[in-house]
Coordinates of C-alpha atoms and ligand atoms in Angstrom, one line a residue:
X1 CA 59.1 -5.7 -18.5
X2 CA 59.9 -9.4 -18.3
X3 CA 58.1 -12.4 -19.6
X4 CA 59.3 -15.2 -17.5
X5 CA 59.2 -18.9 -18.3
X6 CA 59.2 -21.4 -15.4
X7 CA 59.8 -25.1 -16.1
X8 CA 58.3 -27.5 -13.6
X9 CA 55.2 -28.7 -11.8
X10 CA 56.3 -28.9 -8.2
X11 CA 55.8 -26.8 -5.1
X12 CA 59.2 -25.3 -5.7
X13 CA 58.1 -24.0 -9.1
X14 CA 54.8 -22.8 -7.5
X15 CA 56.9 -20.8 -5.1
X16 CA 59.0 -19.4 -7.9
X17 CA 55.9 -18.4 -9.9
X18 CA 54.2 -16.9 -6.8
X19 CA 57.3 -14.9 -6.1
X20 CA 57.4 -13.7 -9.7
X21 CA 53.7 -12.8 -9.7
X22 CA 54.4 -10.3 -6.9
X23 CA 57.0 -8.3 -9.0
X24 CA 55.7 -5.3 -10.9
X25 CA 58.5 -5.6 -13.4
X26 CA 57.2 -9.0 -14.6
X27 CA 54.5 -8.6 -17.3
X28 CA 53.6 -12.3 -17.6
X29 CA 54.6 -15.7 -16.4
X30 CA 54.3 -18.9 -18.4
X31 CA 54.8 -22.3 -16.8
X32 CA 55.3 -25.7 -18.3
X33 CA 53.5 -27.8 -17.2
X34 CA 52.7 -26.0 -13.9
X35 CA 49.9 -27.0 -11.5
X36 CA 46.5 -25.9 -10.3
X37 CA 48.1 -23.7 -7.7
X38 CA 49.9 -21.6 -10.3
X39 CA 46.8 -21.2 -12.4
X40 CA 45.3 -18.9 -9.8
X41 CA 48.3 -16.5 -9.7
X42 CA 48.0 -13.1 -11.4
X43 CA 49.4 -12.8 -15.0
X44 CA 50.3 -16.5 -15.0
X45 CA 49.3 -19.1 -17.5
X46 CA 50.2 -22.8 -17.6
X47 CA 50.8 -25.0 -20.6
X48 CA 50.5 -28.8 -20.5
X49 CA 54.0 -29.5 -21.8
X50 CA 56.1 -32.0 -19.9
X51 CA 59.5 -30.9 -18.6
X52 CA 61.2 -33.4 -20.9
X53 CA 59.7 -32.0 -24.0
X54 CA 62.5 -29.6 -24.6
X55 CA 61.7 -28.7 -28.2
X56 CA 58.1 -27.8 -27.4
X57 CA 59.3 -25.7 -24.4
X58 CA 61.8 -23.8 -26.6
X59 CA 59.1 -23.1 -29.2
X60 CA 56.7 -21.8 -26.6
X61 CA 59.5 -19.6 -25.2
X62 CA 60.2 -18.1 -28.6
X63 CA 56.5 -17.7 -29.4
X64 CA 56.0 -15.7 -26.1
X65 CA 59.3 -13.8 -26.4
X66 CA 60.5 -15.0 -23.1
X67 CA 63.1 -12.7 -21.5
X68 CA 64.1 -15.0 -18.7
X69 CA 63.7 -18.8 -18.3
X70 CA 64.0 -20.4 -14.9
X71 CA 64.4 -24.1 -14.8
X72 CA 63.0 -25.7 -11.6
X73 CA 63.9 -29.4 -11.7
X74 CA 67.1 -31.3 -12.5
X75 CA 65.7 -33.6 -15.2
X76 CA 65.4 -31.0 -18.1
X77 CA 68.8 -29.5 -17.1
X78 CA 70.3 -33.0 -17.4
X79 CA 68.7 -33.3 -20.8
X80 CA 70.2 -30.0 -22.0
X81 CA 67.3 -27.6 -21.9
X82 CA 69.6 -24.7 -20.9
X83 CA 71.9 -25.4 -23.9
X84 CA 68.9 -25.2 -26.3
X85 CA 67.4 -22.1 -24.8
X86 CA 70.8 -20.4 -24.8
X87 CA 71.2 -21.3 -28.5
X88 CA 68.1 -19.2 -29.1
X89 CA 69.5 -16.3 -27.1
X90 CA 67.1 -16.7 -24.2
X91 CA 68.5 -15.7 -20.9
X92 CA 68.3 -19.0 -19.0
X93 CA 68.7 -19.6 -15.3
X94 CA 70.0 -23.2 -14.9
X95 CA 73.3 -24.7 -16.0
X96 CA 74.1 -26.4 -19.3
X97 CA 74.0 -30.1 -19.7
X98 CA 77.7 -30.6 -19.0
X99 CA 77.7 -28.6 -15.8
X100 CA 74.4 -30.2 -14.7
X101 CA 76.4 -33.5 -14.3
X102 CA 77.4 -32.1 -10.9
X103 CA 74.0 -33.3 -9.9
X104 CA 73.0 -35.8 -12.4
X105 CA 76.1 -38.0 -12.1
X106 CA 77.3 -38.5 -8.5
X107 CA 80.5 -40.1 -9.8
X108 CA 81.2 -37.0 -11.9
X109 CA 80.6 -34.8 -8.9
X110 CA 82.8 -36.9 -6.6
X111 CA 85.7 -36.8 -9.1
X112 CA 85.3 -33.0 -9.3
X113 CA 85.4 -32.6 -5.6
X114 CA 88.4 -34.9 -5.2
X115 CA 90.3 -33.2 -8.0
X116 CA 89.8 -29.8 -6.5
X117 CA 90.2 -30.7 -2.8
X118 CA 86.6 -29.8 -1.9
X119 CA 85.8 -31.7 1.4
X120 CA 83.5 -34.6 1.0
X121 CA 83.0 -38.1 2.5
X122 CA 85.4 -40.7 1.4
X123 CA 83.9 -43.2 -1.1
X124 CA 84.4 -45.9 -3.6
X125 CA 82.5 -46.6 -6.8
X126 CA 81.3 -49.9 -8.3
X127 CA 79.6 -51.2 -11.4
X128 CA 79.9 -54.8 -10.3
X129 CA 77.7 -56.2 -7.6
X130 CA 80.1 -58.8 -6.2
X131 CA 82.9 -56.3 -5.9
X132 CA 80.6 -53.9 -4.1
X133 CA 79.5 -56.7 -1.7
X134 CA 83.2 -57.7 -1.1
X135 CA 84.1 -54.1 -0.2
X136 CA 81.6 -54.3 2.7
X137 CA 83.9 -56.8 4.5
X138 CA 86.3 -54.0 5.4
X139 CA 83.7 -51.2 5.9
X140 CA 82.4 -49.5 8.9
X141 CA 78.7 -49.2 9.5
X142 CA 76.5 -47.3 9.0
X143 CA 77.5 -46.8 5.4
X144 CA 75.8 -44.8 2.7
X145 CA 74.8 -46.3 -0.6
X146 CA 74.1 -43.9 -3.5
X147 CA 72.9 -44.6 -7.0
X148 CA 75.1 -42.7 -9.5
X149 CA 72.2 -41.2 -11.5
X150 CA 69.1 -39.1 -10.8
X151 CA 66.5 -40.8 -8.6
X152 CA 64.3 -38.0 -7.3
X153 CA 65.8 -38.2 -3.8
X154 CA 65.2 -41.9 -3.6
X155 CA 68.6 -43.2 -4.5
X156 CA 70.4 -42.8 -1.2
X157 CA 70.3 -45.5 1.5
X158 CA 71.9 -45.3 5.0
X159 CA 72.4 -48.9 6.1
X160 CA 73.6 -50.2 9.4
X161 CA 74.8 -53.7 8.7
X162 CA 76.4 -55.8 6.0
X163 CA 73.2 -57.8 5.5
X164 CA 71.1 -54.6 5.0
X165 CA 73.8 -53.2 2.7
X166 CA 73.9 -56.4 0.6
X167 CA 70.1 -56.3 0.2
X168 CA 70.1 -52.7 -1.0
X169 CA 73.0 -53.4 -3.4
X170 CA 71.1 -56.4 -4.7
X171 CA 68.0 -54.3 -5.2
X172 CA 70.0 -51.6 -7.1
X173 CA 72.6 -53.6 -9.0
X174 CA 71.0 -57.0 -9.7
X175 CA 67.2 -56.2 -9.7
X176 CA 68.0 -52.7 -11.1
X177 CA 65.0 -51.2 -9.3
X178 CA 66.1 -47.7 -10.2
X179 CA 67.0 -48.6 -13.8
X180 CA 69.9 -46.8 -15.4
X181 CA 70.4 -44.5 -12.4
X182 CA 72.0 -47.4 -10.5
X183 CA 74.3 -48.8 -13.3
X184 CA 77.0 -47.5 -11.0
X185 CA 76.8 -47.2 -7.2
X186 CA 78.9 -45.3 -4.7
X187 CA 79.6 -46.6 -1.2
X188 CA 80.3 -43.6 1.1
X189 CA 81.5 -43.0 4.6
X190 CA 78.7 -42.0 6.9
X191 CA 79.2 -38.6 8.4
X192 CA 77.3 -37.8 11.6
X193 CA 76.5 -34.2 12.0
X194 CA 73.8 -31.6 11.0
X195 CA 72.8 -30.7 7.5
X196 CA 72.5 -27.3 5.9
X197 CA 71.5 -26.4 2.4
X198 CA 73.8 -23.7 1.1
X199 CA 72.5 -22.2 -2.2
X200 CA 74.3 -19.7 -4.3
X201 CA 73.1 -17.8 -7.4
X202 CA 76.1 -18.3 -9.7
X203 CA 77.0 -16.6 -13.0
X204 CA 80.4 -18.0 -13.9
X205 CA 82.9 -16.2 -11.6
X206 CA 80.2 -14.0 -9.8
X207 CA 77.8 -15.2 -7.1
X208 CA 75.5 -14.2 -4.4
X209 CA 74.4 -16.4 -1.5
X210 CA 70.8 -17.1 -0.6
X211 CA 70.1 -17.4 3.1
X212 CA 70.6 -20.8 4.6
X213 CA 67.9 -23.4 5.1
X214 CA 67.6 -26.9 6.5
X215 CA 65.8 -29.8 4.9
X216 CA 64.4 -32.9 6.7
X217 CA 65.2 -35.8 4.5
X218 CA 63.8 -38.7 6.5
X219 CA 60.1 -39.6 6.2
X220 CA 59.3 -39.8 9.9
X221 CA 59.6 -37.7 13.0
X222 CA 62.9 -37.6 14.8
X223 CA 64.8 -38.3 11.6
X224 CA 63.6 -41.9 11.3
X225 CA 62.5 -43.9 8.3
X226 CA 63.6 -43.9 4.7
X227 CA 65.1 -40.9 2.9
X228 CA 62.8 -38.9 0.8
X229 CA 63.1 -35.8 -1.5
X230 CA 62.5 -33.7 1.6
X231 CA 59.6 -33.6 4.1
X232 CA 60.0 -30.0 5.3
X233 CA 62.4 -27.2 5.8
X234 CA 63.1 -24.0 7.7
X235 CA 65.1 -20.8 7.1
X236 CA 67.3 -19.2 8.4
X237 CA 69.3 -21.8 10.3
X238 CA 70.4 -20.5 13.7
X239 CA 73.2 -23.1 13.9
X240 CA 74.9 -21.3 11.0
X241 CA 76.9 -18.8 13.0
X242 CA 79.1 -16.1 11.4
X243 CA 82.1 -18.4 11.8
X244 CA 80.4 -21.4 10.2
X245 CA 79.2 -19.2 7.4
X246 CA 82.8 -18.1 6.8
X247 CA 83.9 -21.8 6.7
X248 CA 81.1 -22.6 4.3
X249 CA 82.1 -19.8 1.9
X250 CA 85.8 -20.2 2.2
X251 CA 86.0 -24.0 2.1
X252 CA 83.1 -24.9 -0.1
X253 CA 81.4 -22.1 -2.2
X254 CA 84.5 -20.2 -3.4
X255 CA 86.6 -23.3 -4.0
X256 CA 83.7 -24.8 -6.0
X257 CA 83.3 -21.7 -8.2
X258 CA 87.0 -21.4 -8.7
X259 CA 87.2 -25.1 -9.6
X260 CA 84.4 -24.7 -12.2
X261 CA 86.4 -21.8 -13.7
X262 CA 89.6 -23.8 -13.7
X263 CA 87.8 -26.7 -15.5
X264 CA 86.3 -24.2 -18.0
X265 CA 82.8 -25.2 -16.9
X266 CA 80.4 -22.3 -17.4
X267 CA 77.9 -22.5 -14.6
X268 CA 74.9 -20.2 -14.6
X269 CA 72.1 -20.9 -12.2
X270 CA 71.5 -22.0 -8.6
X271 CA 74.3 -24.0 -7.2
X272 CA 73.1 -26.0 -4.2
X273 CA 75.6 -27.5 -1.9
X274 CA 74.0 -30.1 0.4
X275 CA 76.3 -29.9 3.4
X276 CA 77.0 -31.9 6.6
X277 CA 78.6 -30.1 9.5
X278 CA 80.6 -32.2 11.9
X279 CA 82.7 -30.5 14.6
X280 CA 82.9 -27.2 12.7
X281 CA 84.1 -29.0 9.6
X282 CA 81.9 -28.9 6.5
X283 CA 81.6 -31.7 3.9
X284 CA 79.6 -31.6 0.7
X285 CA 77.2 -34.5 0.5
X286 CA 75.9 -33.6 -2.9
X287 CA 75.6 -30.7 -5.4
X288 CA 72.3 -29.9 -6.9
X289 CA 72.0 -27.6 -9.9
X290 CA 68.7 -26.0 -8.8
X291 CA 66.8 -24.8 -5.8
X292 CA 66.0 -27.4 -3.2
X293 CA 62.5 -28.6 -2.7
X294 CA 61.2 -27.8 0.0
X295 CA 64.0 -25.4 0.8
X296 CA 62.8 -23.1 -2.0
X297 CA 59.4 -22.7 -0.5
X298 CA 60.8 -21.4 2.8
X299 CA 63.4 -19.2 1.1
X300 CA 61.0 -17.6 -1.4
X301 CA 58.5 -16.9 1.4
X302 CA 61.3 -14.7 2.9
X303 CA 62.8 -13.2 -0.2
X304 CA 61.7 -9.6 -0.6
X305 CA 63.8 -8.5 -3.5
X306 CA 63.2 -9.8 -7.1
X307 CA 64.8 -13.1 -8.2
X308 CA 64.5 -12.1 -11.8
X309 CA 66.2 -8.7 -11.2
X310 CA 69.0 -10.6 -9.4
X311 CA 69.4 -12.9 -12.5
X312 CA 69.6 -9.8 -14.8
X313 CA 72.2 -8.2 -12.5
X314 CA 74.4 -11.2 -12.4
X315 CA 74.1 -11.7 -16.2
X316 CA 75.2 -8.1 -16.7
X317 CA 78.3 -8.5 -14.4
X318 CA 76.8 -6.8 -11.3
X319 CA 76.5 -8.7 -8.0
X320 CA 73.0 -8.0 -6.6
X321 CA 72.1 -7.4 -3.0
X322 CA 69.2 -9.7 -1.9
X323 CA 66.8 -8.5 0.8
X324 CA 65.2 -10.9 3.2
X325 CA 62.3 -10.8 5.6
X326 CA 64.0 -11.0 9.0
X327 CA 61.3 -13.5 10.2
X328 CA 61.8 -17.2 10.1
X329 CA 59.9 -19.6 7.8
X330 CA 58.9 -23.2 8.1
X331 CA 57.5 -25.4 5.4
X332 CA 55.8 -28.7 6.1
X333 CA 55.4 -31.2 3.2
X334 CA 52.2 -33.2 2.9
X335 CA 52.6 -36.2 0.7
X336 CA 50.1 -38.7 -0.5
X337 CA 49.7 -42.1 1.3
X338 CA 52.5 -44.5 0.3
X339 CA 55.2 -42.0 -0.3
X340 CA 58.1 -42.6 -1.0
X341 CA 57.8 -46.3 -1.7
X342 CA 54.5 -46.7 -3.6
X343 CA 52.1 -44.5 -5.5
X344 CA 48.5 -44.5 -4.5
X345 CA 45.8 -43.3 -6.9
X346 CA 44.3 -39.8 -7.2
X347 CA 42.8 -38.2 -4.2
X348 CA 41.0 -35.0 -3.5
X349 CA 42.1 -32.1 -1.3
X350 CA 40.2 -29.2 0.2
X351 CA 42.3 -26.2 1.2
X352 CA 41.2 -23.5 3.6
X353 CA 40.8 -19.9 2.4
X354 CA 44.1 -18.1 3.1
X355 CA 43.5 -14.9 4.9
X356 CA 46.9 -14.3 6.3
X357 CA 49.8 -12.6 4.6
X358 CA 52.4 -14.7 6.5
X359 CA 51.3 -18.2 5.3
X360 CA 51.1 -19.8 1.9
X361 CA 50.3 -23.3 0.6
X362 CA 52.4 -24.4 -2.4
X363 CA 51.1 -27.2 -4.5
X364 CA 52.8 -29.9 -6.6
X365 CA 51.3 -31.7 -9.6
X366 CA 47.7 -30.8 -8.6
X367 CA 44.8 -30.5 -11.0
X368 CA 41.5 -28.8 -10.7
X369 CA 38.6 -31.0 -12.0
X370 CA 35.1 -29.6 -11.8
X371 CA 36.1 -27.2 -9.1
X372 CA 37.8 -29.9 -6.9
X373 CA 41.5 -30.1 -6.3
X374 CA 43.1 -33.5 -7.2
X375 CA 46.5 -34.8 -6.2
X376 CA 48.2 -37.3 -8.3
X377 CA 50.7 -38.7 -5.8
X378 CA 54.0 -38.1 -4.1
X379 CA 54.8 -34.8 -2.3
X380 CA 51.7 -32.7 -2.9
X381 CA 51.6 -29.6 -0.6
X382 CA 54.2 -27.5 1.2
X383 CA 52.4 -25.6 3.9
X384 CA 54.6 -22.6 4.8
X385 CA 54.4 -19.9 7.5
X386 CA 56.5 -17.0 8.8
X387 CA 57.1 -16.3 12.5
X388 CA 59.4 -14.3 14.7
X389 CA 61.2 -17.5 15.7
X390 CA 61.4 -20.9 13.9
X391 CA 59.2 -22.3 16.7
X392 CA 56.5 -19.7 16.1
X393 CA 56.7 -20.3 12.3
X394 CA 56.4 -24.1 13.1
X395 CA 53.2 -23.4 15.2
X396 CA 51.7 -21.3 12.4
X397 CA 52.5 -23.8 9.7
X398 CA 50.9 -26.7 11.7
X399 CA 47.8 -24.6 12.5
X400 CA 47.3 -24.3 8.8
X401 CA 48.1 -28.0 8.2
X402 CA 45.2 -28.9 10.6
X403 CA 42.8 -26.9 8.5
X404 CA 43.5 -28.9 5.3
X405 CA 41.4 -31.9 4.2
X406 CA 43.7 -34.4 2.6
X407 CA 42.8 -38.0 3.4
X408 CA 45.5 -40.3 4.7
X409 CA 48.3 -37.9 3.8
X410 CA 51.7 -38.3 5.4
X411 CA 53.6 -35.5 7.0
X412 CA 56.1 -35.0 9.8
X413 CA 55.0 -33.2 13.0
X414 CA 58.5 -31.9 14.0
X415 CA 59.6 -29.7 11.1
X416 CA 61.4 -26.7 12.6
X417 CA 61.0 -28.1 16.1
X418 CA 64.1 -30.2 16.8
X419 CA 66.6 -27.5 16.4
X420 CA 64.8 -25.3 19.0
X421 CA 65.3 -27.9 21.7
Ligands
AMP501 P1 72.3 -36.8 -1.1 O1 71.2 -37.0 -2.2 O2 73.6 -37.3 -1.5 O3 72.3 -35.4 -0.5 O4 71.8 -37.7 0.1 C1 70.5 -37.6 0.6 C2 70.5 -37.5 2.1 O5 71.2 -38.7 2.6 C3 71.4 -36.4 2.6 O6 70.6 -35.2 2.7 C4 71.7 -36.9 4.0 O7 70.6 -36.8 4.9 C5 72.0 -38.4 3.7 N1 73.4 -38.6 3.4 C6 74.0 -38.6 2.2 N2 75.3 -38.8 2.3 C7 75.6 -38.9 3.6 C8 76.8 -39.2 4.3 N3 77.9 -39.4 3.7 N4 76.7 -39.3 5.6 C9 75.5 -39.1 6.3 N5 74.3 -38.9 5.7 C10 74.3 -38.8 4.3
LIG502 N1 65.4 -31.0 -0.7 C1 66.6 -31.5 -1.3 C2 66.5 -31.5 -2.7 O1 65.8 -30.7 -3.3 O2 67.3 -32.2 -3.3

């Protein structure tokens, strides 16, 4: 019987905890810091320890004799939480600090892809504002500007003119609006295509693929507005045909795992390749060293076999078989007013009673105060539903959204709808 530690407070971690709470082989689940949604799950307890407080998390894990630790967000991985837990012999799902640079340093990850011939957009890197602006003289637009470091999905800008690009570069490199994350900046070729999130569970040379999902990064309907951490997702992705799947595995996933082996980088955890598909060619836009949020919510709604059993199998040298609900899932993110540019204060939320087995509301950073649910900003809920088609799941999810009271929240109305047209 496992005792599982989950690190994180988001809707992704709520989905992981919810999934674990349905597994008979899991005795108890502890979450740092967790949220109000997780507190109502069976055999689950939250502890108010922030994800950056690694020493406190390790002590808690030892105290509770944790048998499997799953790290949700990138920040603690970039701070070396996996290294510390591993030192204490705790089976940890999430890469070590060195390997986590694949996500936490875009320049590191670009160099890795170039070295190993993994297809990605052409790019140039800059630490000097004037040099970056001069580079724009010979650039095509749109162009993509990326902060090198972690920026919670807010460090990527697609700009359509030299003027706009110059303003963004000024904001990043002179005003340093994202702090250290933009000490270096990447200017990247814009690739026009459709996006797919390809996520593998990797244990050094062994891996198993999760099903495919598609995120919606832009804030507004019709893929307009600023980039966000993700406003909704669906799974599976009908556009990923058998042929495309073969291309993804043969040109991206296997070469990435082989390259990690060649560079003697031990990688243990989710390996997320954010892909752009253009004319049947696949390019890596980014690697993440964790599950995507909100992709995880749609994937875990469909995963019927146990994630923790799969982790045990991989760690023992056996490749597990994952079982999926054949139905489709859609997840709609509800964010607090002002997201992603400004934070508004606390607000209250009223959720409907869930009676249906094919819907679930995952919460992020919520707190229960005197029986009332409070949101503290940003992306707050992911409303998920299953359906026989993506469109049916879309309808179910939005029916549930309309039953939620969440004043002035922002959400897209077209999640899972565009691809059906
Ligand atoms: P990233 O964090 O690098 O995945 O970028 C966030 C989002 O920006 C991606 O999911 C895409 O929607 C968009 N994006 C990033 N790089 C490119 C690119 N080279 N061409 C087109 N869109 C991009
Ligand atoms: N949804 C994209 C991400 O988690 O980075």
